[in-house]
CSV table of C-alpha atoms in Angstrom, one decimal:
chain,number,residue,atom,x,y,z
C,1,MET,CA,-48.7,-49.8,25.4
C,2,LYS,CA,-47.3,-51.2,22.2
C,3,LYS,CA,-46.4,-48.4,19.6
C,4,SER,CA,-47.5,-49.2,16.3
C,5,ARG,CA,-45.0,-48.3,13.3
C,6,LEU,CA,-46.8,-45.3,12.0
C,7,ASP,CA,-46.5,-43.9,15.6
C,8,VAL,CA,-42.4,-44.4,15.7
C,9,TRP,CA,-42.3,-43.1,12.5
C,10,ASN,CA,-44.2,-40.1,13.2
C,11,ARG,CA,-41.5,-39.6,16.0
C,12,PHE,CA,-39.0,-40.0,14.2
C,13,VAL,CA,-40.0,-37.6,11.8
C,14,ALA,CA,-40.5,-35.0,14.5
C,15,TRP,CA,-37.0,-35.6,15.8
C,16,SER,CA,-35.1,-35.2,12.5
C,17,ARG,CA,-37.0,-31.5,11.9
C,18,PHE,CA,-36.2,-30.7,15.3
C,19,THR,CA,-32.2,-31.4,14.8
C,20,ALA,CA,-32.3,-30.0,11.4
C,21,ALA,CA,-33.8,-26.8,13.0
C,22,CYS,CA,-31.1,-26.7,15.5
C,23,SER,CA,-28.3,-27.2,13.0
C,24,LEU,CA,-29.8,-24.1,11.0
C,25,LEU,CA,-30.1,-22.0,13.8
C,26,GLY,CA,-26.6,-22.8,15.2
C,27,SER,CA,-25.2,-22.6,11.5
C,28,VAL,CA,-26.9,-19.2,11.4
C,29,CYS,CA,-25.8,-17.6,14.8
C,30,PRO,CA,-23.4,-20.3,16.8
C,31,GLY,CA,-23.7,-20.3,20.2
C,32,ILE,CA,-27.5,-19.1,20.5
C,33,LEU,CA,-28.5,-22.8,21.6
C,34,ALA,CA,-25.7,-22.0,24.5
C,35,ALA,CA,-27.4,-19.6,26.6
C,36,GLU,CA,-26.8,-17.0,24.1
C,37,PRO,CA,-29.4,-14.2,24.0
C,38,THR,CA,-32.4,-14.1,21.6
C,39,PRO,CA,-31.4,-11.0,19.2
C,40,THR,CA,-33.8,-8.2,20.1
C,41,PRO,CA,-35.6,-6.9,16.8
C,42,VAL,CA,-34.5,-3.5,15.5
C,43,THR,CA,-37.6,-2.0,14.6
C,44,GLU,CA,-36.7,1.7,14.9
C,45,ALA,CA,-33.9,4.2,15.8
C,46,ARG,CA,-32.6,3.8,19.3
C,47,GLU,CA,-29.7,5.1,21.1
C,48,LEU,CA,-27.2,2.8,22.4
C,49,PHE,CA,-25.3,5.1,24.1
C,50,ASN,CA,-27.5,8.1,25.7
C,51,GLY,CA,-24.7,10.7,26.7
C,52,GLN,CA,-25.2,10.6,30.1
C,53,ASP,CA,-24.1,6.7,31.4
C,54,LEU,CA,-23.6,3.1,30.2
C,55,THR,CA,-27.5,2.0,30.7
C,56,ASN,CA,-27.2,-0.4,27.8
C,57,TRP,CA,-23.7,-1.7,28.2
C,58,TYR,CA,-21.4,-3.4,31.1
C,59,ARG,CA,-17.6,-3.2,31.0
C,60,TYR,CA,-15.1,-6.0,30.7
C,61,ILE,CA,-11.5,-5.3,31.7
C,62,LYS,CA,-8.6,-7.9,30.8
C,63,ASP,CA,-7.3,-9.3,34.2
C,64,GLU,CA,-10.2,-7.5,36.1
C,65,GLY,CA,-13.1,-9.0,34.9
C,66,LYS,CA,-16.9,-7.8,34.6
C,67,GLU,CA,-17.9,-4.5,35.6
C,68,ASN,CA,-14.5,-4.0,37.5
C,69,ASP,CA,-12.5,-0.9,35.9
C,70,PRO,CA,-10.6,0.7,38.5
C,71,ALA,CA,-8.6,2.6,36.1
C,72,GLY,CA,-11.8,4.2,34.8
C,73,VAL,CA,-10.7,2.7,31.0
C,74,PHE,CA,-14.4,3.9,29.9
C,75,THR,CA,-16.3,6.9,31.8
C,76,VAL,CA,-19.0,9.4,30.4
C,77,ARG,CA,-18.0,12.9,30.3
C,78,ASP,CA,-19.6,16.0,28.5
C,79,GLY,CA,-22.1,13.6,26.7
C,80,LYS,CA,-19.1,11.5,25.2
C,81,LEU,CA,-18.2,7.8,26.1
C,82,CYS,CA,-14.3,8.4,26.9
C,83,ILE,CA,-11.7,5.4,26.0
C,84,SER,CA,-8.7,6.3,28.1
C,85,GLY,CA,-7.2,2.9,26.7
C,86,GLU,CA,-5.0,2.4,29.8
C,87,LYS,CA,-5.8,-1.3,29.5
C,88,LEU,CA,-7.3,-3.9,27.3
C,89,GLY,CA,-10.8,-4.3,27.3
C,90,CYS,CA,-14.5,-3.2,26.1
C,91,ILE,CA,-17.8,-2.3,26.5
C,92,THR,CA,-20.3,-5.0,25.7
C,93,THR,CA,-24.3,-4.6,24.8
C,94,HIS,CA,-26.5,-6.7,27.5
C,95,GLU,CA,-28.6,-7.5,24.5
C,96,ALA,CA,-27.9,-9.0,21.0
C,97,PHE,CA,-29.0,-8.0,17.6
C,98,GLU,CA,-28.9,-9.0,14.1
C,99,ASN,CA,-30.2,-7.3,10.8
C,100,TYR,CA,-29.4,-3.7,11.5
C,101,ARG,CA,-27.7,-0.5,10.7
C,102,LEU,CA,-25.2,0.7,13.3
C,103,ILE,CA,-24.0,4.3,13.0
C,104,VAL,CA,-20.9,5.2,15.3
C,105,GLU,CA,-19.4,9.0,15.5
C,106,TYR,CA,-16.0,8.8,17.0
C,107,ARG,CA,-12.5,10.7,17.3
C,108,TYR,CA,-9.0,9.9,18.2
C,109,THR,CA,-7.7,12.1,21.2
C,110,GLY,CA,-4.4,11.8,20.1
C,111,ALA,CA,-3.5,9.7,23.4
C,112,ALA,CA,-0.8,6.6,22.8
C,113,ILE,CA,-0.4,4.5,25.9
C,114,PRO,CA,2.3,2.2,26.4
C,115,PRO,CA,3.1,-0.5,25.4
C,116,ARG,CA,1.8,0.9,22.2
C,117,GLU,CA,3.2,4.6,23.1
C,118,ASN,CA,4.8,4.8,19.3
C,119,ARG,CA,2.6,2.4,17.4
C,120,THR,CA,-0.6,2.8,15.5
C,121,ARG,CA,-3.7,4.1,17.7
C,122,ASP,CA,-6.1,1.4,17.7
C,123,CYS,CA,-9.9,0.6,18.3
C,124,GLY,CA,-12.3,-1.2,17.0
C,125,ILE,CA,-16.1,-2.5,16.7
C,126,LEU,CA,-16.8,-6.1,17.6
C,127,LEU,CA,-20.0,-7.3,16.0
C,128,HIS,CA,-22.0,-10.6,16.3
C,129,SER,CA,-20.2,-11.2,19.3
C,130,VAL,CA,-20.8,-14.7,21.0
C,131,GLY,CA,-19.9,-16.8,23.9
C,132,LYS,CA,-17.9,-16.1,27.1
C,133,ASP,CA,-16.7,-12.7,28.1
C,134,GLY,CA,-12.8,-12.3,27.3
C,135,ALA,CA,-12.7,-15.7,25.4
C,136,TRP,CA,-10.1,-14.1,22.7
C,137,ASN,CA,-6.9,-13.8,24.8
C,138,GLY,CA,-8.9,-12.7,28.3
C,139,THR,CA,-10.0,-9.8,26.7
C,140,TRP,CA,-13.1,-9.7,24.2
C,141,MET,CA,-15.9,-12.1,23.5
C,142,TYR,CA,-15.5,-14.5,19.8
C,143,SER,CA,-17.0,-11.9,17.1
C,144,ILE,CA,-16.3,-10.1,13.8
C,145,GLU,CA,-14.5,-6.8,13.9
C,146,CYS,CA,-14.8,-3.4,11.9
C,147,ASN,CA,-11.4,-2.2,12.7
C,148,ILE,CA,-10.7,1.4,13.6
C,149,ILE,CA,-7.3,1.9,13.4
C,150,GLU,CA,-4.7,4.6,11.8
C,151,GLY,CA,-4.8,4.1,7.7
C,152,GLY,CA,-6.9,1.0,8.5
C,153,ALA,CA,-10.5,2.0,9.5
C,154,GLY,CA,-12.9,-0.1,7.5
C,155,ASP,CA,-10.7,-3.5,8.2
C,156,PHE,CA,-12.2,-7.0,8.7
C,157,ILE,CA,-11.1,-8.8,11.5
C,158,VAL,CA,-12.0,-12.4,12.4
C,159,VAL,CA,-11.7,-12.5,16.3
C,160,GLY,CA,-12.5,-16.1,16.6
C,161,ASP,CA,-11.1,-19.4,17.5
C,162,GLY,CA,-9.9,-20.1,14.3
C,163,SER,CA,-12.7,-22.7,13.8
C,164,GLU,CA,-15.4,-22.5,10.9
C,165,ASN,CA,-17.5,-21.0,13.3
C,166,TYR,CA,-15.9,-17.9,12.7
C,167,ALA,CA,-15.4,-16.5,9.2
C,168,VAL,CA,-16.1,-14.1,6.4
C,169,THR,CA,-15.7,-14.1,2.7
C,170,ALA,CA,-15.0,-10.9,0.8
C,171,ASN,CA,-14.4,-10.5,-2.8
C,172,ILE,CA,-10.3,-9.7,-2.9
C,173,LYS,CA,-7.8,-8.1,-5.3
C,174,ASP,CA,-5.4,-10.7,-7.0
C,175,GLU,CA,-2.2,-9.4,-5.0
C,176,LYS,CA,-2.2,-9.3,-1.2
C,177,SER,CA,-1.1,-6.8,1.0
C,178,PRO,CA,2.8,-6.8,2.3
C,179,LYS,CA,1.4,-8.7,5.5
C,180,GLY,CA,-0.1,-11.0,3.6
C,181,CYS,CA,-3.8,-10.1,3.8
C,182,GLY,CA,-6.6,-10.0,1.4
C,183,ILE,CA,-7.5,-6.5,-0.2
C,184,TYR,CA,-11.0,-5.7,-0.6
C,185,ASP,CA,-12.3,-5.3,-4.2
C,186,PRO,CA,-15.7,-5.6,-5.4
C,187,ASN,CA,-14.9,-7.1,-8.6
C,188,GLY,CA,-12.4,-9.8,-7.2
C,189,LYS,CA,-12.1,-13.2,-6.5
C,190,PRO,CA,-14.1,-14.7,-3.3
C,191,HIS,CA,-11.8,-15.5,-0.4
C,192,THR,CA,-12.5,-16.8,3.1
C,193,ILE,CA,-10.6,-16.6,6.4
C,194,ASN,CA,-11.6,-17.9,9.9
C,195,GLY,CA,-8.8,-15.7,11.3
C,196,GLY,CA,-6.9,-12.4,10.4
C,197,ARG,CA,-7.9,-9.9,8.2
C,198,ILE,CA,-9.2,-8.3,4.9
C,199,ASP,CA,-7.7,-5.1,4.3
C,200,TRP,CA,-10.2,-2.0,3.0
C,201,TRP,CA,-9.6,-1.3,-0.6
C,202,GLY,CA,-7.5,1.8,-0.1
C,203,ARG,CA,-5.2,0.6,2.7
C,204,ASP,CA,-1.9,2.1,1.8
C,205,PRO,CA,0.7,-0.6,0.9
C,206,ARG,CA,3.4,1.2,3.0
C,207,TRP,CA,1.4,0.9,6.1
C,208,GLU,CA,3.9,0.8,9.1
C,209,ASP,CA,2.6,0.2,12.7
C,210,VAL,CA,3.9,3.4,13.8
C,211,LYS,CA,1.9,6.6,15.3
C,212,GLY,CA,0.7,8.8,13.3
C,213,PHE,CA,0.5,6.9,10.1
C,214,ARG,CA,-1.7,8.1,7.0
C,215,GLY,CA,-2.4,6.7,3.8
C,216,VAL,CA,-2.7,8.6,1.0
C,217,GLN,CA,-6.6,7.2,0.3
C,218,ASP,CA,-7.3,6.9,3.8
C,219,LEU,CA,-11.1,7.9,4.8
C,220,GLU,CA,-10.4,9.1,8.2
C,221,LYS,CA,-10.3,12.5,9.0
C,222,PRO,CA,-7.2,14.1,10.9
C,223,ILE,CA,-6.7,13.3,14.4
C,224,GLY,CA,-9.2,15.3,16.8
C,225,GLU,CA,-11.9,15.5,14.2
C,226,TRP,CA,-15.1,13.6,14.0
C,227,ASN,CA,-15.8,10.4,12.0
C,228,THR,CA,-18.7,8.4,11.1
C,229,ILE,CA,-18.4,4.5,10.7
C,230,GLU,CA,-21.8,3.0,9.6
C,231,VAL,CA,-22.1,-0.5,9.8
C,232,ILE,CA,-24.9,-2.4,7.7
C,233,CYS,CA,-25.4,-6.1,9.1
C,234,ASP,CA,-27.9,-7.6,6.8
C,235,GLY,CA,-28.2,-11.3,7.1
C,236,ASN,CA,-24.8,-13.1,6.5
C,237,THR,CA,-23.5,-9.7,5.1
C,238,ILE,CA,-21.8,-6.9,6.3
C,239,THR,CA,-20.8,-3.6,4.8
C,240,ASN,CA,-18.5,-1.2,6.6
C,241,ILE,CA,-18.9,2.5,5.5
C,242,VAL,CA,-16.4,5.3,6.6
C,243,ASN,CA,-17.2,8.8,6.2
C,244,GLY,CA,-19.6,8.0,3.6
C,245,VAL,CA,-17.4,5.7,1.6
C,246,VAL,CA,-17.9,2.3,1.3
C,247,ALA,CA,-14.8,0.4,2.6
C,248,ASN,CA,-15.3,-3.2,2.9
C,249,ARG,CA,-18.1,-5.8,2.4
C,250,ALA,CA,-18.2,-9.4,3.5
C,251,TYR,CA,-20.7,-12.3,3.0
C,252,ASP,CA,-21.3,-15.6,4.4
C,253,VAL,CA,-20.5,-14.2,7.9
C,254,LYS,CA,-20.2,-16.3,10.4
C,255,PRO,CA,-21.9,-15.7,13.2
C,256,SER,CA,-24.4,-13.3,11.8
C,257,CYS,CA,-26.0,-12.0,15.3
C,258,GLY,CA,-24.8,-11.3,18.9
C,259,LYS,CA,-23.7,-8.5,21.0
C,260,ILE,CA,-21.8,-5.4,20.3
C,261,GLN,CA,-18.3,-4.4,21.6
C,262,ILE,CA,-16.2,-1.1,21.1
C,263,GLN,CA,-12.8,-1.5,22.5
C,264,SER,CA,-9.9,-0.2,24.6
C,265,GLU,CA,-6.6,-0.7,22.8
C,266,PHE,CA,-4.2,1.2,24.5
C,267,ALA,CA,-4.9,4.4,22.6
C,268,GLY,CA,-7.3,7.2,23.6
C,269,PHE,CA,-10.7,7.7,21.9
C,270,GLU,CA,-13.9,9.4,22.4
C,271,PHE,CA,-17.5,8.4,21.1
C,272,ARG,CA,-20.1,10.7,20.7
C,273,ARG,CA,-22.8,8.8,19.0
C,274,ILE,CA,-23.8,4.9,18.7
C,275,THR,CA,-27.5,4.5,17.4
C,276,ILE,CA,-28.8,1.4,16.1
C,277,LEU,CA,-31.4,1.3,13.2
C,278,PRO,CA,-33.6,-1.0,11.0
C,279,LEU,CA,-32.4,-1.9,8.0
C,280,GLU,CA,-32.8,0.2,4.7
C,281,LYS,CA,-33.8,-1.0,1.2
C,282,THR,CA,-31.1,0.8,0.0
C,283,PRO,CA,-27.4,0.9,1.4
C,284,SER,CA,-25.9,4.1,2.5
C,285,GLY,CA,-22.7,5.2,1.1
C,286,LYS,CA,-20.9,5.4,-2.4
C-alpha cells in the first residue's frame, strides 16, 4: 500500500519524539536504557539494613566477584553491618533509587588493614551507581561518592570513566586545596569535575594520608563513636550532611539515579542504620 505524505510525516514526528525522550532519559540517568533497573519510588521510610542479614544487598569483592566473600569482609553481628576491610569491595542494593534521603549511622572500629595500615581509615557511600559491577578498577560500579575518610567525611568523588556521563558541579573557593582539589563554598564559583574530588568546606589544608589524622574543623566524632551522615538526593542535586552540618552540595549531577553501594577500603567500620526516606520540603542540617 502506498503511504501518503501525511503518513510519512506522522511517522517521522513520532520517531523524533521517541528519540528525544530516550535522549532525555539517558541524560537523566545514563545507562538506564541499557538493562538498568527502573528506580524504585521512595514513598515512605524504609530500613535498607534490617540488622539481621543483607537481604536488600549483594556483596561484590575485587578478584572474587559477586556474592563470593570467602574472607567474610561483610558480615552482620549484634545488629550491625561489620566491614573488616580485609579486601576491596562493596555491598550493593538490588534496587535503584532516585529522589530520596539516605540516613546512615556508622563508626570507625579502629582497624587499619595492609597495605593501608598506616594510612587514613577510609570508606564511602556510592550513590547513583550504574553499569557493571566492578567497572571501576575491578571493584565498584560507576557512581558519585559521598566520602567517609578521616578528615574528609562529606567530600564528593566522581567514580566514573572520565566522560561527561559522570559529573558533579559545586560552588568552590577561589583557592584550591594543596592537592589541587576544589573546596566547597556555597558562595563560590561553579566548578565541574568528571573525575577526582570536591572537598567539603572545612577539610584541613594540612591533611595528610596518615592514620589518625584529624583536622581542626572536622565534623566526625572520635574513633569508636557513632556518626550520622544524611545524603539528600533531589533531582540532579546532592547534599551531604555530616552530624547535622551541611558539608557539601553539588548540582548538575550525572547520573541522578541508581543503586547504592557501601565500600570496603582496607579499614574497619560498623554500620547500625541505613535508612532511605522520601524527600522533605525543607532539607535537614544547618
